[in-house]
XYZ file of C-alpha atoms in Angstrom:
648
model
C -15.259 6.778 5.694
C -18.132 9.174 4.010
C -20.548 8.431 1.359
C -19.669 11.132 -1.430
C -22.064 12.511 -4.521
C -19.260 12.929 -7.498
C -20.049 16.220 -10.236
C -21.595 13.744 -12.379
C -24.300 12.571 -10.195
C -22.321 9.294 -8.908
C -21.742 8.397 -5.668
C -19.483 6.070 -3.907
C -17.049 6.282 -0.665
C -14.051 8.441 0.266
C -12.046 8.455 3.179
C -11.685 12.043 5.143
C -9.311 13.492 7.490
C -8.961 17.276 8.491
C -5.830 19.078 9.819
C -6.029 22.537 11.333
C -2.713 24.242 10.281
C -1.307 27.899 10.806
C -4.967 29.363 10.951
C -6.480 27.171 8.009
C -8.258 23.874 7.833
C -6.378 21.233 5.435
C -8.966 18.648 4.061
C -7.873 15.371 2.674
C -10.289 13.318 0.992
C -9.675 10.124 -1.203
C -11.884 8.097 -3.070
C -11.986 4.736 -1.651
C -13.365 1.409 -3.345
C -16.500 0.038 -1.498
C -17.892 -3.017 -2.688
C -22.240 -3.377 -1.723
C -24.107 -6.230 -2.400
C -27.626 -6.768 -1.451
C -29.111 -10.092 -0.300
C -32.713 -10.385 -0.029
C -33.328 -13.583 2.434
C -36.883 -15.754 3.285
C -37.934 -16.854 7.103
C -35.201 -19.545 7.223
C -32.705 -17.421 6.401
C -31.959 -18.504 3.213
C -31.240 -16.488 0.025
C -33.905 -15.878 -2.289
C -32.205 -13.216 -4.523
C -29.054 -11.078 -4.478
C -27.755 -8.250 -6.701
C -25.041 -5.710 -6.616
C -21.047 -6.578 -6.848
C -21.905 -10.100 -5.550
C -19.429 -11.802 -7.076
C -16.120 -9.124 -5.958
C -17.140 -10.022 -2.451
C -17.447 -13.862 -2.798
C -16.478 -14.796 -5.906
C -17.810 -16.447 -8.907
C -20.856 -18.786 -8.479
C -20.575 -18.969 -4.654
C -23.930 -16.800 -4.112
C -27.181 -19.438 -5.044
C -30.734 -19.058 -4.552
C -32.110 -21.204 -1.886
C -28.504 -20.984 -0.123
C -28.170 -20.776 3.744
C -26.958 -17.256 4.772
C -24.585 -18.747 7.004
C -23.030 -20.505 3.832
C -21.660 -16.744 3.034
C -21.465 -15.187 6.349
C -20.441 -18.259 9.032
C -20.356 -16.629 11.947
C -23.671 -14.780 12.304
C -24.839 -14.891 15.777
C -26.690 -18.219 16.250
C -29.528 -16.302 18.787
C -29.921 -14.012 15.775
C -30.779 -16.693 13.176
C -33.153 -18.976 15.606
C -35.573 -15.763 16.020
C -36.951 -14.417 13.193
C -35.762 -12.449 10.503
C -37.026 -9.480 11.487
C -35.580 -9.475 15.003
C -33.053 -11.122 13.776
C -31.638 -8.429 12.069
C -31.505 -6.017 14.542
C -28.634 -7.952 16.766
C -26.901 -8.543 13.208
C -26.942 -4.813 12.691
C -26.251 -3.594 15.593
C -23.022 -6.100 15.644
C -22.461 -5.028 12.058
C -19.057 -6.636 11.107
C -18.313 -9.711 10.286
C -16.461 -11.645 7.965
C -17.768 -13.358 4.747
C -15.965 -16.609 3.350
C -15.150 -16.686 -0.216
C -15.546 -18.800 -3.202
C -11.563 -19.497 -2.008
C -12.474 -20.234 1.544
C -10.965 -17.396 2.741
C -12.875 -15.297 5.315
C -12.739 -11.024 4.308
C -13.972 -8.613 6.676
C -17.206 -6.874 5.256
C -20.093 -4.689 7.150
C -23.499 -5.985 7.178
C -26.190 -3.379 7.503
C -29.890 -3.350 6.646
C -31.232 -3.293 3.247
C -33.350 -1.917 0.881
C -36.660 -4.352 2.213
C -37.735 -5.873 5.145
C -35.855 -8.880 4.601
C -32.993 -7.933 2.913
C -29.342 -7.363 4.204
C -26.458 -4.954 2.695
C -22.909 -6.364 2.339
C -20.196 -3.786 1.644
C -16.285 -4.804 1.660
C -13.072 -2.831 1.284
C -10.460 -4.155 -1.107
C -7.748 -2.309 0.786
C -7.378 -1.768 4.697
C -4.621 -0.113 6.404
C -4.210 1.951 9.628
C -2.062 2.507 12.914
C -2.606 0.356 16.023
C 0.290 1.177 18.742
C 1.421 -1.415 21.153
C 3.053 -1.107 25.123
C 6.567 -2.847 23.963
C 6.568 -4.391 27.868
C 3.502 -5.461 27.954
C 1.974 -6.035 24.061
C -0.903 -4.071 24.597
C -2.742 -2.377 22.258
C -2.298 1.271 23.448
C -4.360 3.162 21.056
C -5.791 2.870 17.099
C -8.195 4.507 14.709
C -11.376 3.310 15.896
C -12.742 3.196 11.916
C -10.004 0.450 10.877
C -10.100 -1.670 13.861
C -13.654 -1.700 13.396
C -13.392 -2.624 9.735
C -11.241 -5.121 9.802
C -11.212 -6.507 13.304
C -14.496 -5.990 14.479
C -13.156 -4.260 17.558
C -13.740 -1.079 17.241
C -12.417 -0.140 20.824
C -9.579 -2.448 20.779
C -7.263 -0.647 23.665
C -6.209 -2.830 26.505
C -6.291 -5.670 24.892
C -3.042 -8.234 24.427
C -1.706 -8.270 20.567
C -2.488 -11.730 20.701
C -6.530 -11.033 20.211
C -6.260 -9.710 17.622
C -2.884 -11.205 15.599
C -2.275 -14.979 17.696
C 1.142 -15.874 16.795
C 2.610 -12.033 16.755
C 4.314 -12.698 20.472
C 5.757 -15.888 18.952
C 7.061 -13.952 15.450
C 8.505 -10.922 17.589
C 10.628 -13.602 19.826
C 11.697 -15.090 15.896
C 12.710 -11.574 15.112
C 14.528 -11.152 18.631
C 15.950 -14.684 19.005
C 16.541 -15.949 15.343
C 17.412 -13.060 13.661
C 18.745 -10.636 16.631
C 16.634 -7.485 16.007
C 16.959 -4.996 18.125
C 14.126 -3.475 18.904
C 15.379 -0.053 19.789
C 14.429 3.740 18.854
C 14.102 4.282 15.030
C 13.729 0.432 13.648
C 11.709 -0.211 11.613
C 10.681 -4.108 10.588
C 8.814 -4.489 7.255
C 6.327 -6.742 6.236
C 8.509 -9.197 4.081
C 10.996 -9.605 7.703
C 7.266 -10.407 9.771
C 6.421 -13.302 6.842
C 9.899 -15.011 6.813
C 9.566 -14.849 10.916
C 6.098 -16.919 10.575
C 7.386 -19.283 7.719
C 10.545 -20.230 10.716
C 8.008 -19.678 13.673
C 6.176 -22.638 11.165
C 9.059 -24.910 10.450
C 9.822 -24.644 14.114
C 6.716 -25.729 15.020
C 6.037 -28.281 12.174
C 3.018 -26.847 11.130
C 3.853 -26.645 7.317
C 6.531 -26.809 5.059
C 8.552 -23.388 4.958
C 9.953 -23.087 1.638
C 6.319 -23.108 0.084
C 5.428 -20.503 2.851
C 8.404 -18.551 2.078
C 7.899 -18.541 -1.651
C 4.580 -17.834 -1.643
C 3.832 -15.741 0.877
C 0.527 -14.809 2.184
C 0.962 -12.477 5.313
C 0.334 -12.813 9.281
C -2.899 -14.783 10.384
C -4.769 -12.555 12.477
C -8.305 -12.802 14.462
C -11.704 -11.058 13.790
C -13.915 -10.629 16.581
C -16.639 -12.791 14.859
C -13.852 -15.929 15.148
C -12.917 -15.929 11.670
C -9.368 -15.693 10.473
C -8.015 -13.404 8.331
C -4.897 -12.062 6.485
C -3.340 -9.420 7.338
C 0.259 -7.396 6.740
C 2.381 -6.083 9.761
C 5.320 -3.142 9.885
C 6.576 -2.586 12.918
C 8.213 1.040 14.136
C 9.834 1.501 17.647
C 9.402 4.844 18.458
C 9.211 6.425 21.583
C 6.149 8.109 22.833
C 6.316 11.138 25.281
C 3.162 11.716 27.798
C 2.868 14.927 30.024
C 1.305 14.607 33.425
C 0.913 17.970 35.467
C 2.924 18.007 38.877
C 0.434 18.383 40.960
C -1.060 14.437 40.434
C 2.350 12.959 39.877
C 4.111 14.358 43.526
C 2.787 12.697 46.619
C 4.537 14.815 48.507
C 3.245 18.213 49.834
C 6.891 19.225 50.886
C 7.055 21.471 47.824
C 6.163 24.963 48.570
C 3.406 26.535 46.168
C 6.076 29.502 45.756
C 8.622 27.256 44.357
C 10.940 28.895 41.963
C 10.599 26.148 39.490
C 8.064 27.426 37.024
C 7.614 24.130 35.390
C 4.453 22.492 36.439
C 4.628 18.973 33.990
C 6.886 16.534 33.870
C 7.604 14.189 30.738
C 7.267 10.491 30.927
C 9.019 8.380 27.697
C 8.498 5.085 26.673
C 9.481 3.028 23.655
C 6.080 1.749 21.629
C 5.793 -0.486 19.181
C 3.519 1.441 16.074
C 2.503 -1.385 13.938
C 0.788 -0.413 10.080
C -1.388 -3.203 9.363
C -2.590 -3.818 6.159
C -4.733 -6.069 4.378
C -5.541 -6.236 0.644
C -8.168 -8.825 -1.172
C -6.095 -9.568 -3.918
C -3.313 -10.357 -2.126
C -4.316 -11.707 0.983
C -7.653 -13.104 0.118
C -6.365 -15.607 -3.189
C -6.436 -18.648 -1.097
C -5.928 -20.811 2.264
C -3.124 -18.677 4.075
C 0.060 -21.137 3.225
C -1.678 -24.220 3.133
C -2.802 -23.588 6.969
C -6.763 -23.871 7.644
C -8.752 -21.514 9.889
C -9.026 -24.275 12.375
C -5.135 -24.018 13.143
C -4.566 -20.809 14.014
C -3.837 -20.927 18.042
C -5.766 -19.621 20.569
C -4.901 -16.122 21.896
C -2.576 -16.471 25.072
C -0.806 -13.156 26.707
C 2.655 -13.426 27.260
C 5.219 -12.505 30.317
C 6.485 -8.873 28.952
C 9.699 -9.612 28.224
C 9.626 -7.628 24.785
C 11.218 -4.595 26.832
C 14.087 -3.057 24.317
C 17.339 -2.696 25.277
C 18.460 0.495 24.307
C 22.495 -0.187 24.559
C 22.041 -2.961 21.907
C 23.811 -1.804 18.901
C 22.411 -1.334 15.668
C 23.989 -0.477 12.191
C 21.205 1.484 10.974
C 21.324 4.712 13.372
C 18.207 5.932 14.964
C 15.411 7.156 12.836
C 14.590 4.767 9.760
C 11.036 3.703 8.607
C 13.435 0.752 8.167
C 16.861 0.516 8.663
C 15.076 -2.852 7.485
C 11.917 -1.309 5.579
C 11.542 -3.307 2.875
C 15.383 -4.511 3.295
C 16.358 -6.335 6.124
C 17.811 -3.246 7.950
C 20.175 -5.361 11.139
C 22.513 -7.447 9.569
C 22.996 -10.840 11.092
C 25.783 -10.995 13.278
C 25.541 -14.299 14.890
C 25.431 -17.932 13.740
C 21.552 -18.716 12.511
C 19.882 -21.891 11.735
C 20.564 -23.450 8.434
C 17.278 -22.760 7.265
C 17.423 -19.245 8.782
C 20.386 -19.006 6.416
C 18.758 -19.961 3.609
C 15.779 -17.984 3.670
C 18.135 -15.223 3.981
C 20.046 -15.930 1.104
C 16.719 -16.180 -0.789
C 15.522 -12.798 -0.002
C 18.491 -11.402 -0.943
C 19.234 -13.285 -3.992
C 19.594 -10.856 -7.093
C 15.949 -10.506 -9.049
C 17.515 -11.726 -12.167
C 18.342 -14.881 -10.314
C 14.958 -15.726 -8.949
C 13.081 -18.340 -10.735
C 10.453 -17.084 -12.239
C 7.714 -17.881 -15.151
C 9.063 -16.833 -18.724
C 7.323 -14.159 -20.521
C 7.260 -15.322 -24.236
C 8.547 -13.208 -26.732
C 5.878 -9.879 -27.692
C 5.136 -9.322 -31.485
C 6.270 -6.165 -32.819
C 3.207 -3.615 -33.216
C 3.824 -1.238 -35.859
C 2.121 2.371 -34.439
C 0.117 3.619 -37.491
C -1.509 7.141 -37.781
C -4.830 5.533 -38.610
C -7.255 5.175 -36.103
C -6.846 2.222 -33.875
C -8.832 -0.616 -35.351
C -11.981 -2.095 -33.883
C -10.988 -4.441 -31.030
C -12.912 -5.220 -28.097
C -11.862 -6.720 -24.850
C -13.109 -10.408 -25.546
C -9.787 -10.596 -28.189
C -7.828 -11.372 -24.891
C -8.112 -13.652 -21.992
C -7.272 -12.538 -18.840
C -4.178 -14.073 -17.219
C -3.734 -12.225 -13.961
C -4.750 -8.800 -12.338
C -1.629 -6.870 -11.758
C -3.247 -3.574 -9.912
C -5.834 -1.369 -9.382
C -5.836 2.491 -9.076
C -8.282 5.455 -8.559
C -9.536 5.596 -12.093
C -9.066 1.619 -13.054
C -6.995 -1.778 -13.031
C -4.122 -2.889 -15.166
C -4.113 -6.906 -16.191
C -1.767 -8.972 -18.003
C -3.448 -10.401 -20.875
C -2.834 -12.429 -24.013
C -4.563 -12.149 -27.149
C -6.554 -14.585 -28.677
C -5.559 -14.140 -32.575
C -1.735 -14.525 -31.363
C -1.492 -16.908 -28.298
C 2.220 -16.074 -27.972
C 2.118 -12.103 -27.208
C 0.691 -11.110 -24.198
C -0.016 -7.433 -23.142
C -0.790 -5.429 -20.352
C -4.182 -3.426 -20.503
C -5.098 -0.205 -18.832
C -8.786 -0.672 -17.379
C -9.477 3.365 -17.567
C -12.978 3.709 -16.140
C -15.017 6.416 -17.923
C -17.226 7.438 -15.421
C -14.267 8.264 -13.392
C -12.054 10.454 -15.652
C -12.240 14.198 -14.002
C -13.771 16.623 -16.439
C -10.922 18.352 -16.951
C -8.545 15.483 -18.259
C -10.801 14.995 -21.666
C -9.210 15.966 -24.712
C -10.064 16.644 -27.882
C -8.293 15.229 -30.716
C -8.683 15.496 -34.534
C -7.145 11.900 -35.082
C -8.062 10.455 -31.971
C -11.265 11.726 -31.012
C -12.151 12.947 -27.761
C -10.376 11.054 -25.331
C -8.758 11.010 -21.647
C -5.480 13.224 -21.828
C -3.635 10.227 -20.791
C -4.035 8.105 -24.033
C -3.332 11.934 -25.550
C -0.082 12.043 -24.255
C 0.818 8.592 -24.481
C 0.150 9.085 -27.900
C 2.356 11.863 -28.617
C 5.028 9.860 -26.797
C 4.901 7.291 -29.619
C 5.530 9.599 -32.624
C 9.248 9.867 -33.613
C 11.584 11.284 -32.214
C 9.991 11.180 -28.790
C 10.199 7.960 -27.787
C 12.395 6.792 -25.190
C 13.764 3.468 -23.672
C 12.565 4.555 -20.037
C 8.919 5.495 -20.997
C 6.187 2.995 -21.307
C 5.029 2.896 -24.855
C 1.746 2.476 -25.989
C 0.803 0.042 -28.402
C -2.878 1.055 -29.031
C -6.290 1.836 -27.279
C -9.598 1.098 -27.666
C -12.963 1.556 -25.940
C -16.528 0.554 -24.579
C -18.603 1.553 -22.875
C -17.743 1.256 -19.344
C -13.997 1.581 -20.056
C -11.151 2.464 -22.558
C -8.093 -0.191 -22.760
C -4.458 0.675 -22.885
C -2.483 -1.925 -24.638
C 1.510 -2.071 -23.335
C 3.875 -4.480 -24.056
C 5.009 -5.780 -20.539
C 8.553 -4.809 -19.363
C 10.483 -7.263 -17.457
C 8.245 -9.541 -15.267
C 4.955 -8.113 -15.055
C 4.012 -6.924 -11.653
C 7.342 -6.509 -10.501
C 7.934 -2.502 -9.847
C 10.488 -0.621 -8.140
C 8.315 -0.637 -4.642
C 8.867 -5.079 -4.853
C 12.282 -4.613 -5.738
C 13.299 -2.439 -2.925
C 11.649 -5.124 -0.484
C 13.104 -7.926 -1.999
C 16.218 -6.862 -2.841
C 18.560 -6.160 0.527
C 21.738 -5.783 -0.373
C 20.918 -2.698 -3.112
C 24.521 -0.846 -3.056
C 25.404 2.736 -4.128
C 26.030 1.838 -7.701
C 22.778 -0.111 -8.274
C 20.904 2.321 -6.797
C 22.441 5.429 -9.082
C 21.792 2.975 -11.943
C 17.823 2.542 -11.232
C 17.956 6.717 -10.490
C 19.778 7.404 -13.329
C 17.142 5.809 -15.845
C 14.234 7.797 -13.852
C 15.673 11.154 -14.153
C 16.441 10.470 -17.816
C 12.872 9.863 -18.651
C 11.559 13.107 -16.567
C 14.746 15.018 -18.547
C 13.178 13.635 -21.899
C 9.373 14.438 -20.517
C 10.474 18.182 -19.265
C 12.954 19.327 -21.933
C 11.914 16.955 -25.343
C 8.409 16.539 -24.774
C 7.110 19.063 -22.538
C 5.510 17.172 -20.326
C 5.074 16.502 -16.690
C 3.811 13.210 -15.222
C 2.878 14.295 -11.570
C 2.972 10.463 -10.138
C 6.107 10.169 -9.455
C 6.693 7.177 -6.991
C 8.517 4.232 -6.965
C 5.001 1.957 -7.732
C 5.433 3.787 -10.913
C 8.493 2.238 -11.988
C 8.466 -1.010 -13.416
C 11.721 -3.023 -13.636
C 13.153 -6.507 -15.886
C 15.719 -8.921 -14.494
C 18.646 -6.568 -16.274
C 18.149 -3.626 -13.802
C 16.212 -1.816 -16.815
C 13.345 0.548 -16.077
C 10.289 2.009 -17.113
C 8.408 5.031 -15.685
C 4.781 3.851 -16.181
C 1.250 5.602 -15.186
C 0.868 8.954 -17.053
C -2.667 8.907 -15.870
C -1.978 12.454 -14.065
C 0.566 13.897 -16.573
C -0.210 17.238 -18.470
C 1.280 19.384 -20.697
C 3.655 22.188 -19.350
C 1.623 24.386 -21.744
C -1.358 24.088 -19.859
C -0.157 25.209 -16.569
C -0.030 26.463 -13.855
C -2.267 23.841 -12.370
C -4.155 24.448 -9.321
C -6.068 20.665 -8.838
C -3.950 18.046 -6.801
C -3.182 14.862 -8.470
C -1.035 12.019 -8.163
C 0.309 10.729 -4.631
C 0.295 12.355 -1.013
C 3.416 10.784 -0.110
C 5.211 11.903 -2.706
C 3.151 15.424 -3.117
C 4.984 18.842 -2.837
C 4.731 21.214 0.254
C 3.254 24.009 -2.005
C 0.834 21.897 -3.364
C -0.576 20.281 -0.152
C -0.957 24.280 1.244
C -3.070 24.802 -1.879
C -0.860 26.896 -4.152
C -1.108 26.628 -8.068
C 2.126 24.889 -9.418
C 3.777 24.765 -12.723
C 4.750 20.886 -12.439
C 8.387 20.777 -13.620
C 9.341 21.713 -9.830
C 6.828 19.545 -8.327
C 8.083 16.090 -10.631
C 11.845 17.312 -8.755
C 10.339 16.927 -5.382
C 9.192 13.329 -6.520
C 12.191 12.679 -7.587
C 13.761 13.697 -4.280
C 11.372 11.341 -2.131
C 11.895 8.432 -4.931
C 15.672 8.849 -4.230
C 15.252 8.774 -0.637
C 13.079 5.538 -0.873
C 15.642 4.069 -2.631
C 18.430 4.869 -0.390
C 16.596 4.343 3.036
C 13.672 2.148 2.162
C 11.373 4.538 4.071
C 9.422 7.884 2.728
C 11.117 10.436 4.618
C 7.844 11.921 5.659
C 5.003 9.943 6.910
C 2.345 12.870 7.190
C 0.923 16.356 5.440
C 2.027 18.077 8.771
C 6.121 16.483 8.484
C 5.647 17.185 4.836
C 5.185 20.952 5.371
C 7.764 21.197 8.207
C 9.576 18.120 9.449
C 13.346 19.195 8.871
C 14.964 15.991 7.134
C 15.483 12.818 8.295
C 19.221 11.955 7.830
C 19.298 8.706 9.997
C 22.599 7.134 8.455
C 24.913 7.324 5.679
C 24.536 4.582 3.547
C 26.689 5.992 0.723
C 28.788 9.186 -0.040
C 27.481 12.728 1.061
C 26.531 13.805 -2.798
C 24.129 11.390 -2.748
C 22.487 13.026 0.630
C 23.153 16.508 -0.923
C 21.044 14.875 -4.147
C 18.493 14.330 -1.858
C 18.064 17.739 0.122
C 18.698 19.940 -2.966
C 15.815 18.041 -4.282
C 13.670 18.038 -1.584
C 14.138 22.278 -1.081
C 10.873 23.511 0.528
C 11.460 26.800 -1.609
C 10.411 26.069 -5.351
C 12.789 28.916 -6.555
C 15.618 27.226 -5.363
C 15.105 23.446 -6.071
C 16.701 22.257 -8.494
C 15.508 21.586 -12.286
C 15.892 18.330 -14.038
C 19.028 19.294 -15.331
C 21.074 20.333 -12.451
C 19.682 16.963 -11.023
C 21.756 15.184 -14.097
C 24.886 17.323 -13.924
C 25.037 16.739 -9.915
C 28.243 14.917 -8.747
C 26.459 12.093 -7.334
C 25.117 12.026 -10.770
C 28.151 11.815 -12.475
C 29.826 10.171 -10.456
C 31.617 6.572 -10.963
């Protein structure tokens, strides 16, 4: 993580990475959100002012003047705060992190550092965390990780050789769940995602008696994990079993000197294999930092103990899903259950697999019908709603469900667009509208008749400040719920469903391509919203551009999702780059896993073809889709008139 300087003059934090490939350096930098906070503190360590984004970090009205310092950050070093400030501070920074408990009572990993003053310490916190740590399957070691997230959210910033249990206490416990309860096999190519890791806790609980598991279940709040300061946090596991090959020359394996330096075998390594267990760990604020992690108190999280390595695969247990899924149970339990479970094992199962129209949920009254006029929006400011929940936050803002004040009854999701964070480029100028970002623009001309359709979001209005301009949308379904949930929750998605969901996406990019002449460039399945009646939206047109304007030659939208020609640099036209997108969203669908999890696979990893879950069109969809060479992919068309397409 970097400090970056923006064109306008702004700074804030990015994440980079660079990737020689075939003679040329590939750079990937993306803005990250960095929350800094600055508290200035007297002799006794108590607060005597503080400023900055004080109250993302704790909360509202946690931070007082006169306060203790430990109030907000418990687990300073004790030697540090008998001494005084001054030397105080130099064992705090040099330690650095340490978590900070909320106006919730949840502890979040932050960074302290020195501040501006001789008494005065900077707080900064990540909303989002996520990185690779890789675990010894025999003996639950951590193997290796990126020294930068360990650091930032554990506190460890070496954390190799040490048991799993360190760092995440009840994982050994969960794993044997997984094993035991629901007969995982951990062999090559599984994949376990995070909702299979939170029902494994919520039995690990019931088994225990620590809480009671429906509530856990229901509201789920993620694995309890272990900062090196003491303090518990939440976290997110997926597990992958892969297996890792290591090279060791000859010459220190052999003992013996029997083997004549003339030997005829020209090979001088040999290849060791073992299966490891690649855990992606994440850990989000909003989601993990809301409240007491399912009713259980920092105080009852266990004590680290190793366990005997009996976590050792066996690689003749069978498994349904084939070899090489991101989950044969990403996001869908992947092993079906073959043997009797527990009743409440049962359940729970049921539960996540119960139909998403079928799951209790709260009502969304009925929305007024707004009339779009070709007047200017009227005056409206953000105080005409209250804010009911935050539903997500992007590179240039947040989206929140709302409900307006004149009309308690109709709620609405608003677009937080952040002015200071529109690129240059994306402004518009418009004789009705003003000079706005070129997403209201096309949003906008999506409204007018005759370009409307039931698959695009439709915006109601906008209006502006200024820090921001609001998007009103009428929410679609249950707000929050998008295709990337659905997937997760829903396990037992079968071919038709799944053409159903695709269908409805490629009709809106046919409309955008051929009607509208338009391309969104964000094409991913967080950017599909769904209701309980399997109907969709394609949301997000916060990258889209007109087809006119091309070719474009700036990268936008997702790296996951992002075209091989446009990761090498090239300029694109857009139309064959939304395909692509289209070709990963399919795949996601069908396998619950991206089919590439780097820019290197991206560019050259042949296909993944692990199983086949349905009929070989759909597969065929898939690779025509995902062609490498733009000429011959196919258009948006040829994607509708494909027999999978067509098909019953």
């Amino acid at each position: 993580v970097v400090p970056i300087q923006k064109r306008n003059g702004s700074r804030g934090s990015a994440s980079v990475w660079v990737m020689e490939k075939r003679g040329g350096l590939i750079w990937v930098m993306e803005e990250i959100t960095e929350n800094i906070a600055s508290l200035q503190c007297d002799d006794s360590w108590n607060v005597v002012s503080a400023k900055g984004e004080v109250e993302k970090i704790w909360g509202p009205s946690v931070v007082q003047k006169g306060q203790s310092i430990t109030d907000l950050l418990p687990c300073l070093p004790s030697e540090s705060l008998e001494t005084s400030l001054e030397k105080g501070l130099v064992k705090i920074v040099d330690l650095k992190h340490f978590a900070a408990r909320t106006a919730a009572g949840v502890c979040i990993p932050v960074a302290v550092g020195k501040g501006e003053g001789d008494r005065a310490l900077q707080v900064s916190s990540f909303p989002h965390v996520a990185g690779m740590m890789v675990l010894s399957s025999s003996s639950l070691n951590v193997i290796s990780s990126n020294s930068v997230f360990s650091s930032v959210l554990f506190g460890q910033e070496r954390p190799e050789g040490l048991h799993i249990t360190e760092l995440v206490p009840d994982f050994d416990e969960i794993l044997d769940v997984l094993t035991e309860e629901d007969n995982v096999p951990l062999v090559d190519g599984i994949v376990v995602p995070e909702h299979s890791f939170r029902r494994a806790r919520t039995l690990s609980i019931l088994r225990d008696g620590k809480a009671n598991a429906a509530s856990v279940f229901t509201e789920p709040s993620g694995l309890l994990a272990k900062h090196r300061d003491g303090s518990t946090i939440v976290v997110d596991i997926q597990l992958r079993v892969v297996k890792s090959g290591t090279f060791f020359s000859k010459d220190k394996t052999e003992k013996s000197s029997d083997r004549s330096s003339d030997s005829d075998d020209s090979d001088d390594t040999i290849a060791v294999t073992e299966l490891v267990y690649a855990l992606w760990i994440t850990y989000s604020r909003q989601l993990h930092a809301a409240g007491p992690a399912a009713g259980i108190s920092p105080s009852s999280v266990p004590s680290s103990k190793p366990t005997s390595p009996t976590h050792d695969p066996d690689s003749d247990r069978p498994s349904d899903a084939g070899a090489d899924a991101r989950t044969t149970e990403n996001r869908k339990a992947s092993v079906e259950i073959k043997t009797p479970t527990s009743t409440l094992s049962q359940q729970l199962s049921e539960a996540a697999s119960e139909p998403l129209a079928a799951r209790a949920a709260q009502p969304v009254p009925p929305v007024l019908a707004a009339n779009v006029k070709n007047d200017p929006p009227a005056k409206r400011t953000i105080n005409d709603y209250v804010i009911l929940e935050e539903m997500g936050q992007g590179a240039y803002g947040q989206v929140k469900l709302a409900r307006s004040k004149k009309h308690p009854t109709k709620k609405m999701v608003l677009k937080f667009v952040t002015k200071k964070r529109i690129l240059v480029d994306t402004w518009t100028r418009d004789r009705r509208l003003g000079t706005v970002p070129l997403e209201i623009h096309v949003l906008d001309f999506l409204r007018r008749d005759g370009l409307k359709h039931p698959n695009i979001v439709e915006m109601e209005g906008f209006f502006e400040d200024d820090i921001n301009y609001y998007i009103e949308m009428t929410p679609h379904g249950l707000p929050g719920m998008d295709l990337f949930d659905y997937i997760e929750l829903k396990a037992n998605m079968d071919e038709s469903e799944c053409r159903n969901i695709f269908k409805q996406v490629a009709g809106a990019i046919n409309h955008l391509h051929t009607k509208a002449l338009v391309v969104h460039r964000d094409i991913k399945d967080e950017n599909v919203v769904l209701d309980g009646e399997g109907r969709i939206k394609l949301i997000d047109f916060g990258s889209a551009a007109y087809i006119k304007n091309g070719p474009f030659d700036v990268f936008v939208g997702t790296i996951d999702y992002a075209a091989p020609e446009v990761l090498q640099g090239r300029s694109y036209r857009g139309k064959e780059q939304d395909i692509w997108a289209l070709g990963i969203l399919l795949y996601t669908i069908v396998y619950k896993e991206n089919p590439f999890y780097n820019v290197d696979e991206i560019l050259d990893q042949p296909l993944r073809i692990p199983f086949l879950p349905f009929s070989e069109d759909c597969i065929d969809l898939i690779r025509t889709m995902l062609d490498r060479d733009v000429d011959n992919r196919l258009t948006i068309t040829e994607v509708l008139e494909h027999p999978w397409m067509v098909g019953a």
